[in-house]
Tab-separated table of C-alpha atoms and ligand atoms in Angstrom:
chain	number	residue	atom	x	y	z
A	1	MET	CA	27.141	88.575	20.034
A	2	SER	CA	30.336	88.488	17.966
A	3	ARG	CA	33.653	86.704	17.650
A	4	HIS	CA	35.144	89.256	20.065
A	5	ASP	CA	32.933	88.087	22.952
A	6	ALA	CA	34.051	85.331	25.326
A	7	VAL	CA	33.234	81.906	23.918
A	8	SER	CA	30.713	79.748	25.752
A	9	ASN	CA	28.249	77.111	24.635
A	10	GLU	CA	25.549	79.762	24.586
A	11	THR	CA	27.445	82.432	22.616
A	12	LEU	CA	28.427	79.868	20.007
A	13	GLU	CA	24.875	78.637	19.561
A	14	THR	CA	23.681	82.244	19.262
A	15	ARG	CA	26.231	83.055	16.586
A	16	TYR	CA	25.233	79.906	14.705
A	17	ASP	CA	21.664	81.201	14.783
A	18	GLU	CA	22.803	84.554	13.461
A	19	TYR	CA	25.329	83.566	10.815
A	20	MET	CA	24.827	79.931	9.793
A	21	MET	CA	22.066	78.588	7.558
A	22	PRO	CA	19.526	76.710	9.677
A	23	ILE	CA	19.904	73.249	8.163
A	24	TRP	CA	20.402	71.026	11.180
A	25	LYS	CA	19.408	70.583	14.816
A	26	SER	CA	22.728	70.294	16.665
A	27	LEU	CA	23.529	67.810	19.405
A	28	ASN	CA	23.907	70.775	21.782
A	29	VAL	CA	27.516	69.901	22.427
A	30	PRO	CA	29.643	72.740	21.010
A	31	LEU	CA	33.132	71.403	20.538
A	32	ARG	CA	36.105	72.886	22.299
A	33	ARG	CA	38.510	69.984	22.244
A	34	ALA	CA	38.447	66.273	21.504
A	35	SER	CA	40.759	63.389	22.242
A	36	ASP	CA	40.260	59.695	21.434
A	37	CYS	CA	36.679	58.977	22.600
A	38	THR	CA	36.179	62.115	24.680
A	39	VAL	CA	34.856	65.486	23.568
A	40	GLU	CA	34.689	68.616	25.672
A	41	ASP	CA	32.426	71.646	25.320
A	42	PHE	CA	33.037	75.298	26.233
A	43	ASP	CA	31.376	75.013	29.615
A	44	GLY	CA	33.854	72.362	30.774
A	45	ASN	CA	31.554	69.352	30.274
A	46	GLU	CA	33.109	66.115	29.038
A	47	TYR	CA	31.265	63.548	26.958
A	48	LEU	CA	31.963	60.015	25.844
A	49	ASP	CA	31.613	60.131	22.062
A	50	VAL	CA	29.693	57.105	20.796
A	51	PHE	CA	28.951	58.667	17.401
A	52	SER	CA	32.364	59.948	16.122
A	53	GLY	CA	30.966	62.985	14.293
A	54	ILE	CA	28.725	60.719	12.190
A	55	SER	CA	31.062	57.762	11.985
A	56	VAL	CA	34.284	59.542	11.019
A	57	THR	CA	36.984	59.542	13.712
A	58	ASN	CA	37.504	55.790	13.518
A	59	VAL	CA	40.996	55.717	15.080
A	60	GLY	CA	40.056	58.200	17.802
A	61	HIS	CA	39.809	61.992	17.861
A	62	ARG	CA	43.184	63.655	17.298
A	63	ASN	CA	44.954	60.313	16.936
A	64	ASP	CA	48.689	61.031	17.491
A	65	ALA	CA	49.973	59.198	14.420
A	66	VAL	CA	47.416	60.856	12.154
A	67	VAL	CA	48.073	64.331	13.561
A	68	ASP	CA	51.852	63.860	13.218
A	69	ALA	CA	51.518	62.703	9.610
A	70	ALA	CA	49.321	65.684	8.725
A	71	LYS	CA	51.698	68.140	10.452
A	72	ALA	CA	54.718	66.683	8.662
A	73	GLN	CA	52.958	67.117	5.310
A	74	LEU	CA	51.905	70.690	6.201
A	75	ASP	CA	55.608	71.484	6.486
A	76	GLU	CA	56.243	70.190	2.944
A	77	PHE	CA	53.345	71.519	0.837
A	78	VAL	CA	49.614	71.920	1.365
A	79	HIS	CA	48.223	71.830	-2.139
A	80	GLY	CA	49.265	69.996	-5.258
A	81	CYS	CA	46.007	69.452	-7.127
A	82	SER	CA	46.554	65.705	-7.418
A	83	TYR	CA	46.754	65.545	-11.219
A	84	VAL	CA	48.404	68.926	-11.918
A	85	HIS	CA	51.421	68.146	-9.727
A	86	PRO	CA	51.736	64.391	-9.184
A	87	ASN	CA	52.818	64.023	-5.585
A	88	ARG	CA	53.881	61.314	-3.192
A	89	PRO	CA	51.051	61.309	-0.597
A	90	VAL	CA	48.534	60.785	-3.415
A	91	ALA	CA	50.567	57.993	-5.078
A	92	ASP	CA	51.295	56.298	-1.738
A	93	LEU	CA	47.656	56.378	-0.712
A	94	ALA	CA	46.379	55.118	-4.057
A	95	GLU	CA	48.805	52.185	-3.866
A	96	ARG	CA	47.820	51.494	-0.254
A	97	ILE	CA	44.109	51.500	-1.142
A	98	ALA	CA	44.802	49.013	-3.942
A	99	GLU	CA	46.359	46.738	-1.291
A	100	ILE	CA	43.491	46.939	1.210
A	101	THR	CA	40.461	46.893	-1.084
A	102	PRO	CA	38.970	43.537	-2.129
A	103	GLY	CA	39.342	41.758	-5.481
A	104	ASP	CA	41.123	43.551	-8.298
A	105	LEU	CA	39.988	47.040	-7.274
A	106	ARG	CA	43.154	48.997	-7.972
A	107	LYS	CA	42.834	52.514	-9.423
A	108	SER	CA	41.421	55.393	-7.370
A	109	PHE	CA	40.202	58.931	-7.853
A	110	PHE	CA	40.359	61.269	-4.858
A	111	CYS	CA	37.798	63.916	-4.038
A	112	ASN	CA	36.687	65.736	-0.879
A	113	SER	CA	33.558	64.018	0.387
A	114	GLY	CA	31.279	61.020	0.169
A	115	THR	CA	28.744	62.710	-2.060
A	116	GLU	CA	31.466	63.494	-4.632
A	117	ALA	CA	32.775	59.935	-4.479
A	118	VAL	CA	29.304	58.606	-5.325
A	119	GLU	CA	28.810	61.053	-8.183
A	120	GLY	CA	32.209	60.223	-9.667
A	121	ALA	CA	31.440	56.513	-9.405
A	122	ILE	CA	28.224	56.992	-11.383
A	123	LYS	CA	30.063	58.917	-14.104
A	124	LEU	CA	32.613	56.109	-14.353
A	125	ALA	CA	29.902	53.419	-14.487
A	126	ARG	CA	28.181	55.312	-17.303
A	127	LYS	CA	31.402	55.814	-19.215
A	128	TYR	CA	32.385	52.144	-18.864
A	129	THR	CA	29.010	50.575	-19.625
A	130	GLY	CA	27.755	53.128	-22.126
A	131	SER	CA	24.412	52.950	-20.298
A	132	LYS	CA	22.620	55.611	-18.296
A	133	GLU	CA	20.132	54.305	-15.768
A	134	VAL	CA	20.831	53.633	-12.108
A	135	VAL	CA	18.963	51.603	-9.518
A	136	ALA	CA	19.399	52.421	-5.831
A	137	LEU	CA	17.518	51.407	-2.689
A	138	GLU	CA	14.615	52.915	-0.832
A	139	MET	CA	15.876	54.255	2.513
A	140	GLY	CA	19.420	54.463	1.092
A	141	PHE	CA	21.598	57.527	1.638
A	142	HIS	CA	24.305	58.566	-0.794
A	143	GLY	CA	24.689	62.309	-0.262
A	144	ARG	CA	22.975	65.639	-0.786
A	145	THR	CA	24.325	67.201	-3.966
A	146	LEU	CA	21.882	66.868	-6.819
A	147	GLY	CA	23.426	63.770	-8.420
A	148	SER	CA	23.899	61.755	-5.238
A	149	LEU	CA	20.581	63.090	-3.926
A	150	ALA	CA	18.983	61.405	-6.932
A	151	LEU	CA	20.190	58.081	-5.519
A	152	THR	CA	19.159	58.844	-1.944
A	153	GLY	CA	15.949	56.926	-1.335
A	154	ASN	CA	14.363	59.192	1.237
A	155	HIS	CA	12.051	62.021	0.197
A	156	THR	CA	12.711	64.044	3.353
A	157	TYR	CA	16.154	64.929	2.004
A	158	LYS	CA	14.599	66.242	-1.224
A	159	ARG	CA	11.579	68.114	0.134
A	160	GLU	CA	10.886	71.289	-1.861
A	161	MET	CA	14.268	70.933	-3.619
A	162	GLY	CA	13.653	67.874	-5.776
A	163	PRO	CA	13.312	66.214	-8.091
A	164	ALA	CA	17.039	65.698	-8.239
A	165	ILE	CA	18.693	65.709	-11.641
A	166	ASN	CA	18.248	62.365	-13.461
A	167	ASP	CA	16.400	60.767	-10.593
A	168	ALA	CA	17.322	57.125	-10.039
A	169	VAL	CA	14.734	54.425	-9.508
A	170	HIS	CA	14.577	52.789	-6.124
A	171	ALA	CA	14.016	49.188	-5.070
A	172	PRO	CA	12.919	48.107	-1.574
A	173	ALA	CA	15.677	47.847	1.008
A	174	PRO	CA	16.632	44.454	2.516
A	175	TYR	CA	15.032	45.530	5.800
A	176	ARG	CA	13.919	42.297	7.380
A	177	TYR	CA	12.504	43.765	10.598
A	178	ARG	CA	9.789	45.654	8.719
A	179	TRP	CA	9.504	44.029	5.303
A	180	GLY	CA	10.582	40.436	5.856
A	181	ALA	CA	9.424	39.151	9.222
A	182	ASP	CA	7.151	36.667	7.439
A	183	ALA	CA	10.004	35.170	5.383
A	184	ASP	CA	10.816	31.618	6.506
A	185	SER	CA	14.555	32.151	6.623
A	186	GLU	CA	17.301	34.659	6.013
A	187	ALA	CA	17.969	32.976	2.657
A	188	ALA	CA	14.311	33.243	1.649
A	189	PHE	CA	14.316	36.937	2.529
A	190	ALA	CA	17.578	37.470	0.598
A	191	ASP	CA	15.930	35.929	-2.478
A	192	ARG	CA	12.794	38.018	-2.055
A	193	ALA	CA	14.683	41.300	-1.574
A	194	ALA	CA	16.871	40.562	-4.604
A	195	ALA	CA	13.800	39.659	-6.683
A	196	GLU	CA	12.361	43.098	-5.832
A	197	ILE	CA	15.389	44.712	-7.482
A	198	GLU	CA	14.896	42.588	-10.597
A	199	HIS	CA	11.219	43.612	-10.582
A	200	VAL	CA	12.087	47.321	-10.376
A	201	ILE	CA	14.545	46.996	-13.254
A	202	GLY	CA	11.830	45.282	-15.306
A	203	THR	CA	9.102	47.793	-14.504
A	204	HIS	CA	10.917	51.118	-14.034
A	205	THR	CA	13.872	51.134	-16.405
A	206	SER	CA	14.347	50.684	-20.123
A	207	ASP	CA	17.099	48.181	-19.318
A	208	ASP	CA	19.799	50.707	-20.123
A	209	LEU	CA	21.326	50.050	-16.732
A	210	ALA	CA	24.745	51.466	-15.791
A	211	ALA	CA	24.808	50.532	-12.121
A	212	ILE	CA	23.090	49.286	-9.027
A	213	VAL	CA	24.247	51.323	-6.031
A	214	VAL	CA	23.899	49.943	-2.515
A	215	GLU	CA	25.312	50.443	0.951
A	216	PRO	CA	26.512	47.039	2.226
A	217	VAL	CA	25.047	48.088	5.591
A	218	MET	CA	22.690	51.069	5.494
A	219	GLY	CA	23.795	53.826	7.843
A	220	GLU	CA	21.416	56.780	7.590
A	221	GLY	CA	18.591	54.376	6.716
A	222	GLY	CA	18.858	52.975	10.266
A	223	ILE	CA	21.733	50.453	10.458
A	224	VAL	CA	20.073	47.933	8.183
A	225	VAL	CA	22.197	44.787	7.732
A	226	PRO	CA	21.168	42.793	4.647
A	227	PRO	CA	20.569	39.047	4.876
A	228	LYS	CA	23.422	36.741	3.885
A	229	GLY	CA	23.398	35.998	0.158
A	230	TRP	CA	21.677	39.262	-0.805
A	231	LEU	CA	24.708	41.250	-1.945
A	232	GLU	CA	25.884	38.277	-3.994
A	233	ARG	CA	22.492	38.171	-5.756
A	234	VAL	CA	22.573	41.941	-6.364
A	235	ALA	CA	26.003	41.601	-7.997
A	236	GLU	CA	24.622	38.835	-10.252
A	237	ILE	CA	21.611	40.927	-11.201
A	238	ALA	CA	23.826	43.911	-12.060
A	239	HIS	CA	26.110	41.767	-14.198
A	240	ASP	CA	23.173	39.982	-15.903
A	241	HIS	CA	22.104	43.444	-17.044
A	242	ASP	CA	25.664	44.406	-18.135
A	243	ALA	CA	25.729	46.929	-15.314
A	244	LEU	CA	28.143	47.487	-12.433
A	245	LEU	CA	27.692	46.974	-8.711
A	246	ILE	CA	28.726	50.106	-6.830
A	247	ALA	CA	29.202	49.535	-3.113
A	248	ASP	CA	28.887	52.811	-1.243
A	249	GLU	CA	31.253	52.224	1.663
A	250	VAL	CA	31.435	55.885	2.656
A	251	GLN	CA	30.076	54.972	6.086
A	252	THR	CA	30.970	51.276	6.377
A	253	GLY	CA	34.579	51.465	5.168
A	254	TYR	CA	37.802	51.802	7.138
A	255	GLY	CA	37.158	49.258	9.843
A	256	ARG	CA	33.714	50.370	10.972
A	257	THR	CA	32.052	46.948	10.631
A	258	GLY	CA	34.976	44.881	11.945
A	259	SER	CA	36.597	44.350	8.557
A	260	MET	CA	38.401	46.981	6.516
A	261	PHE	CA	35.406	47.122	4.147
A	262	ALA	CA	31.921	45.783	4.841
A	263	THR	CA	31.713	43.990	1.485
A	264	GLU	CA	34.312	41.569	2.901
A	265	HIS	CA	31.558	40.112	5.099
A	266	PHE	CA	29.850	38.933	1.932
A	267	ASP	CA	30.929	36.821	-1.005
A	268	ALA	CA	30.675	39.607	-3.558
A	269	THR	CA	33.236	42.110	-4.768
A	270	PRO	CA	31.882	45.419	-6.026
A	271	ASP	CA	32.988	46.832	-9.362
A	272	ILE	CA	33.401	50.299	-7.857
A	273	LEU	CA	33.854	51.062	-4.159
A	274	THR	CA	33.215	54.539	-2.740
A	275	GLN	CA	34.924	55.801	0.405
A	276	ALA	CA	35.042	58.930	2.597
A	277	LYS	CA	34.219	59.599	6.293
A	278	GLY	CA	36.723	57.406	8.201
A	279	ILE	CA	39.356	57.346	5.433
A	280	ALA	CA	41.427	60.204	6.902
A	281	ASN	CA	39.989	60.236	10.423
A	282	GLY	CA	38.360	63.639	10.034
A	283	LEU	CA	40.361	65.403	7.345
A	284	PRO	CA	38.175	65.899	4.279
A	285	LEU	CA	38.822	63.192	1.714
A	286	GLY	CA	36.727	60.936	-0.493
A	287	ALA	CA	37.680	58.302	-3.044
A	288	PHE	CA	36.297	55.796	-5.463
A	289	THR	CA	38.248	52.769	-6.589
A	290	ALA	CA	37.765	50.389	-9.514
A	291	SER	CA	39.593	47.657	-11.399
A	292	PRO	CA	42.035	48.881	-14.080
A	293	GLU	CA	39.667	47.697	-16.806
A	294	ILE	CA	36.820	49.831	-15.518
A	295	ALA	CA	38.947	52.778	-14.316
A	296	ASP	CA	40.647	53.067	-17.684
A	297	ALA	CA	37.312	53.874	-19.306
A	298	PHE	CA	37.923	57.424	-18.050
A	299	GLU	CA	39.894	59.562	-20.469
A	300	SER	CA	41.851	62.731	-19.830
A	301	GLY	CA	39.416	65.545	-19.022
A	302	ASP	CA	36.526	63.306	-17.955
A	303	HIS	CA	36.745	64.225	-14.276
A	304	LEU	CA	38.722	66.428	-11.876
A	305	SER	CA	38.569	68.213	-8.547
A	306	THR	CA	40.793	71.147	-7.573
A	307	PHE	CA	41.087	70.104	-3.937
A	308	GLY	CA	40.534	66.369	-4.429
A	309	GLY	CA	43.394	64.293	-3.008
A	310	ASN	CA	44.732	67.049	-0.797
A	311	PRO	CA	48.238	65.906	0.254
A	312	VAL	CA	47.673	66.654	3.943
A	313	ALA	CA	44.469	64.593	3.919
A	314	CYS	CA	46.220	61.792	1.988
A	315	ALA	CA	49.085	61.730	4.514
A	316	ALA	CA	46.497	61.530	7.302
A	317	ALA	CA	44.740	58.695	5.472
A	318	LEU	CA	47.953	56.672	5.179
A	319	ALA	CA	48.510	57.003	8.927
A	320	THR	CA	44.856	56.112	9.569
A	321	ILE	CA	45.187	52.892	7.565
A	322	ASP	CA	48.387	51.961	9.437
A	323	GLU	CA	46.589	52.499	12.740
A	324	LEU	CA	43.603	50.421	11.624
A	325	GLU	CA	45.814	47.580	10.443
A	326	GLY	CA	47.767	47.672	13.705
A	327	GLY	CA	44.978	45.710	15.408
A	328	ILE	CA	42.044	48.143	15.566
A	329	VAL	CA	40.012	46.381	12.875
A	330	ALA	CA	40.364	42.991	14.552
A	331	GLU	CA	39.418	44.464	17.943
A	332	THR	CA	36.418	46.187	16.361
A	333	ALA	CA	35.064	42.812	15.265
A	334	GLU	CA	35.383	41.457	18.824
A	335	LYS	CA	33.981	44.524	20.588
A	336	GLY	CA	31.213	44.760	18.012
A	337	ALA	CA	30.152	41.123	18.477
A	338	TRP	CA	30.000	41.689	22.227
A	339	LEU	CA	28.029	44.934	21.887
A	340	ASP	CA	25.666	43.257	19.420
A	341	ASP	CA	24.851	40.545	22.023
A	342	GLU	CA	24.415	43.060	24.836
A	343	LEU	CA	22.063	45.199	22.756
A	344	ALA	CA	20.077	42.129	21.675
A	345	ALA	CA	19.305	41.446	25.343
A	346	LEU	CA	17.402	44.756	25.456
A	347	GLU	CA	14.768	43.320	23.107
A	348	ASP	CA	13.655	40.913	25.871
A	349	ASP	CA	13.763	43.520	28.611
A	350	PHE	CA	12.039	46.466	26.931
A	351	ASP	CA	8.894	46.313	24.745
A	352	VAL	CA	9.927	49.579	23.122
A	353	VAL	CA	13.094	48.003	21.729
A	354	GLY	CA	11.685	46.460	18.565
A	355	ASP	CA	14.917	45.391	16.954
A	356	THR	CA	18.664	45.579	17.508
A	357	ARG	CA	21.143	45.065	14.712
A	358	GLY	CA	24.538	45.913	13.342
A	359	LEU	CA	27.974	44.745	12.296
A	360	GLY	CA	31.126	45.615	14.199
A	361	LEU	CA	30.876	49.034	15.818
A	362	MET	CA	27.999	50.104	13.589
A	363	GLN	CA	25.064	49.161	15.791
A	364	GLY	CA	21.517	50.444	16.210
A	365	ILE	CA	18.413	49.848	18.266
A	366	GLU	CA	15.036	50.509	16.691
A	367	LEU	CA	12.512	51.998	19.115
A	368	VAL	CA	8.823	51.321	18.607
A	369	ASP	CA	5.411	51.895	20.100
A	370	PRO	CA	4.275	48.303	20.778
A	371	THR	CA	0.641	49.424	21.025
A	372	GLU	CA	0.474	50.714	17.437
A	373	THR	CA	0.935	48.900	14.152
A	374	GLY	CA	3.663	50.234	11.868
A	375	PRO	CA	3.657	51.094	8.168
A	376	ARG	CA	2.256	48.374	5.864
A	377	GLY	CA	0.976	46.539	8.941
A	378	ALA	CA	4.264	44.855	9.755
A	379	ALA	CA	6.337	45.590	12.874
A	380	PRO	CA	5.090	48.028	15.571
A	381	ALA	CA	4.970	51.756	14.796
A	382	PRO	CA	8.280	53.669	14.823
A	383	ALA	CA	8.733	55.725	18.018
A	384	LYS	CA	10.471	58.827	16.686
A	385	ALA	CA	9.886	61.106	19.677
A	386	LEU	CA	11.028	58.399	22.088
A	387	ALA	CA	14.292	57.945	20.157
A	388	ALA	CA	14.930	61.700	20.322
A	389	THR	CA	14.294	61.639	24.076
A	390	VAL	CA	16.666	58.706	24.577
A	391	GLY	CA	19.368	60.559	22.612
A	392	ASP	CA	18.887	63.740	24.678
A	393	GLU	CA	18.830	61.875	27.991
A	394	LEU	CA	22.027	60.016	27.126
A	395	ARG	CA	23.681	63.302	26.215
A	396	ASP	CA	22.611	64.791	29.540
A	397	ARG	CA	24.319	61.808	31.177
A	398	GLY	CA	27.511	62.561	29.240
A	399	ILE	CA	27.130	60.139	26.327
A	400	ILE	CA	26.772	61.186	22.693
A	401	VAL	CA	24.907	58.805	20.388
A	402	GLY	CA	23.253	59.305	17.020
A	403	VAL	CA	19.518	59.254	16.407
A	404	GLY	CA	18.357	58.581	12.876
A	405	GLY	CA	17.083	55.987	10.465
A	406	TYR	CA	14.417	56.276	7.802
A	407	TYR	CA	11.750	56.708	10.499
A	408	LYS	CA	14.098	58.657	12.837
A	409	ASN	CA	13.536	56.021	15.504
A	410	VAL	CA	16.929	54.313	15.568
A	411	VAL	CA	19.501	55.089	18.258
A	412	ARG	CA	22.901	54.663	16.625
A	413	PHE	CA	26.128	53.535	18.282
A	414	GLN	CA	29.127	54.293	16.039
A	415	PRO	CA	31.962	55.250	18.394
A	416	PRO	CA	35.622	55.691	17.552
A	417	LEU	CA	36.804	52.108	17.057
A	418	THR	CA	39.309	52.687	19.859
A	419	ILE	CA	36.525	52.759	22.440
A	420	THR	CA	37.222	50.443	25.379
A	421	THR	CA	34.902	47.729	26.631
A	422	ASP	CA	34.615	49.704	29.894
A	423	GLN	CA	33.374	52.709	27.940
A	424	LEU	CA	30.932	50.518	26.008
A	425	ASP	CA	29.796	49.021	29.286
A	426	ARG	CA	29.181	52.486	30.677
A	427	THR	CA	27.165	53.333	27.560
A	428	LEU	CA	25.041	50.204	27.979
A	429	GLY	CA	24.479	50.919	31.681
A	430	GLU	CA	23.307	54.457	30.965
A	431	LEU	CA	21.180	53.242	28.051
A	432	ARG	CA	19.420	50.729	30.293
A	433	ALA	CA	18.876	53.408	32.942
A	434	VAL	CA	17.412	55.794	30.369
A	435	LEU	CA	15.142	53.107	28.884
A	436	GLU	CA	13.910	52.247	32.367
A	437	GLU	CA	13.213	55.900	33.070
A	438	VAL	CA	11.367	56.624	29.846
A	439	THR	CA	9.286	53.453	29.972
A	440	ALA	CA	8.412	54.034	33.640
A	441	ASP	CA	6.829	57.352	32.570
A	442	ALA	CA	4.670	55.614	29.947
B	1	PLP	C1	26.657	55.776	2.636
B	1	PLP	C2	26.909	57.247	2.461
B	1	PLP	N1	27.192	57.719	1.248
B	1	PLP	C3	27.433	59.032	1.037
B	1	PLP	C4	27.379	59.935	2.087
B	1	PLP	C5	27.645	61.391	1.840
B	1	PLP	O1	28.897	61.725	2.369
B	1	PLP	P1	29.302	63.237	2.630
B	1	PLP	O2	28.455	63.749	3.730
B	1	PLP	O3	30.776	63.157	2.980
B	1	PLP	O4	29.101	63.961	1.349
B	1	PLP	C6	27.079	59.475	3.374
B	1	PLP	C7	26.991	60.405	4.502
B	1	PLP	O5	26.423	60.129	5.530
B	1	PLP	C8	26.835	58.089	3.572
B	1	PLP	O6	26.538	57.605	4.786
């Protein structure tokens, strides 16, 4: 099999086996072409994409405005190395990000990915505070290079390759379904989950804290939405310890949760905000943004990336933001609220649906085995194999969803934000049919 043979789903998969490192089990949908919410493989099959390449193509695959902006920039210049040759796409995007980010977040650094954004944010927090230690959350995901892997609170990403450099300490996640069902109220659980962070700082650090890093809604951890009041308490705890709050919005940013950034749902502004994924609708770009006071702690030579802030990616990002602000974010909030209600109804109809949760078009359903008790004796046992089956069955019916979460038992719905209610309705119909089928077999 070689690149000279005719391309089909099978030949592509075979060449992946031969020439690519075996790090991932694919969705079995080799990509020939994609447009808005539809992707097509090499055997002529079309799929409704309800996962957007892990939450990236927020304004739709091959969005016209984004493609035009990138093509126009390709005709001007492709590389400027953002600091070596100051250039307009970089300056325009930095200014635009200052306008759309909350509070007095104003100065940005551009890189190529989420993992780099997180690592840069940690360097800045250390430089600004003069402290070293970092607290992150169990179940959190912040990337796979050794620095961001240190913050990732899931040992399966580190197996046989850890410990990561300067491992962070981890506090329990605000995961009410499993760790807080006995709390009297959302507020009581918010207090308890925040107190756990304070406890970890007291017991696991020498109080030389540079930052607390959290995802405002956990993505890879399984679409975990924190209780109201929690993020505000985490910000207070960070500041009480002269540390910074870093909100990792790599997955939640750029409209995903029905606001431009997920922190806007809460009454807390982060000191540093990391971005990537949806920022340029698929072109590689990452960023972290801070107030001038914090950003100016960096001095010349403290940080750089050769490709960071690629002008084509920055031009695409500017067009992406225009598209999002043209109504997509507001519609995401509406469609998301509707989808949230529809998914919640599944909890009553199917015992295997233990929990449904999300914000905007970042939704998940947690599948369980109601006959077995889960970890630490709380909610029912995670049903990992069932979630994989549901994902495969949906794919065979022409719908791509994600399957993940800390226990790999969460079916994730993170479509392009341009998805229509008819397409969401079709997804729900097929999901119900699949759940009926798999539970009938049980
Ligand atoms: C919250 C969060 N941070 C960081 C990352 C790492 O981003 P990347 O894969 O672009 O390095 C991810 C990726 O899923 C993420 O969800």
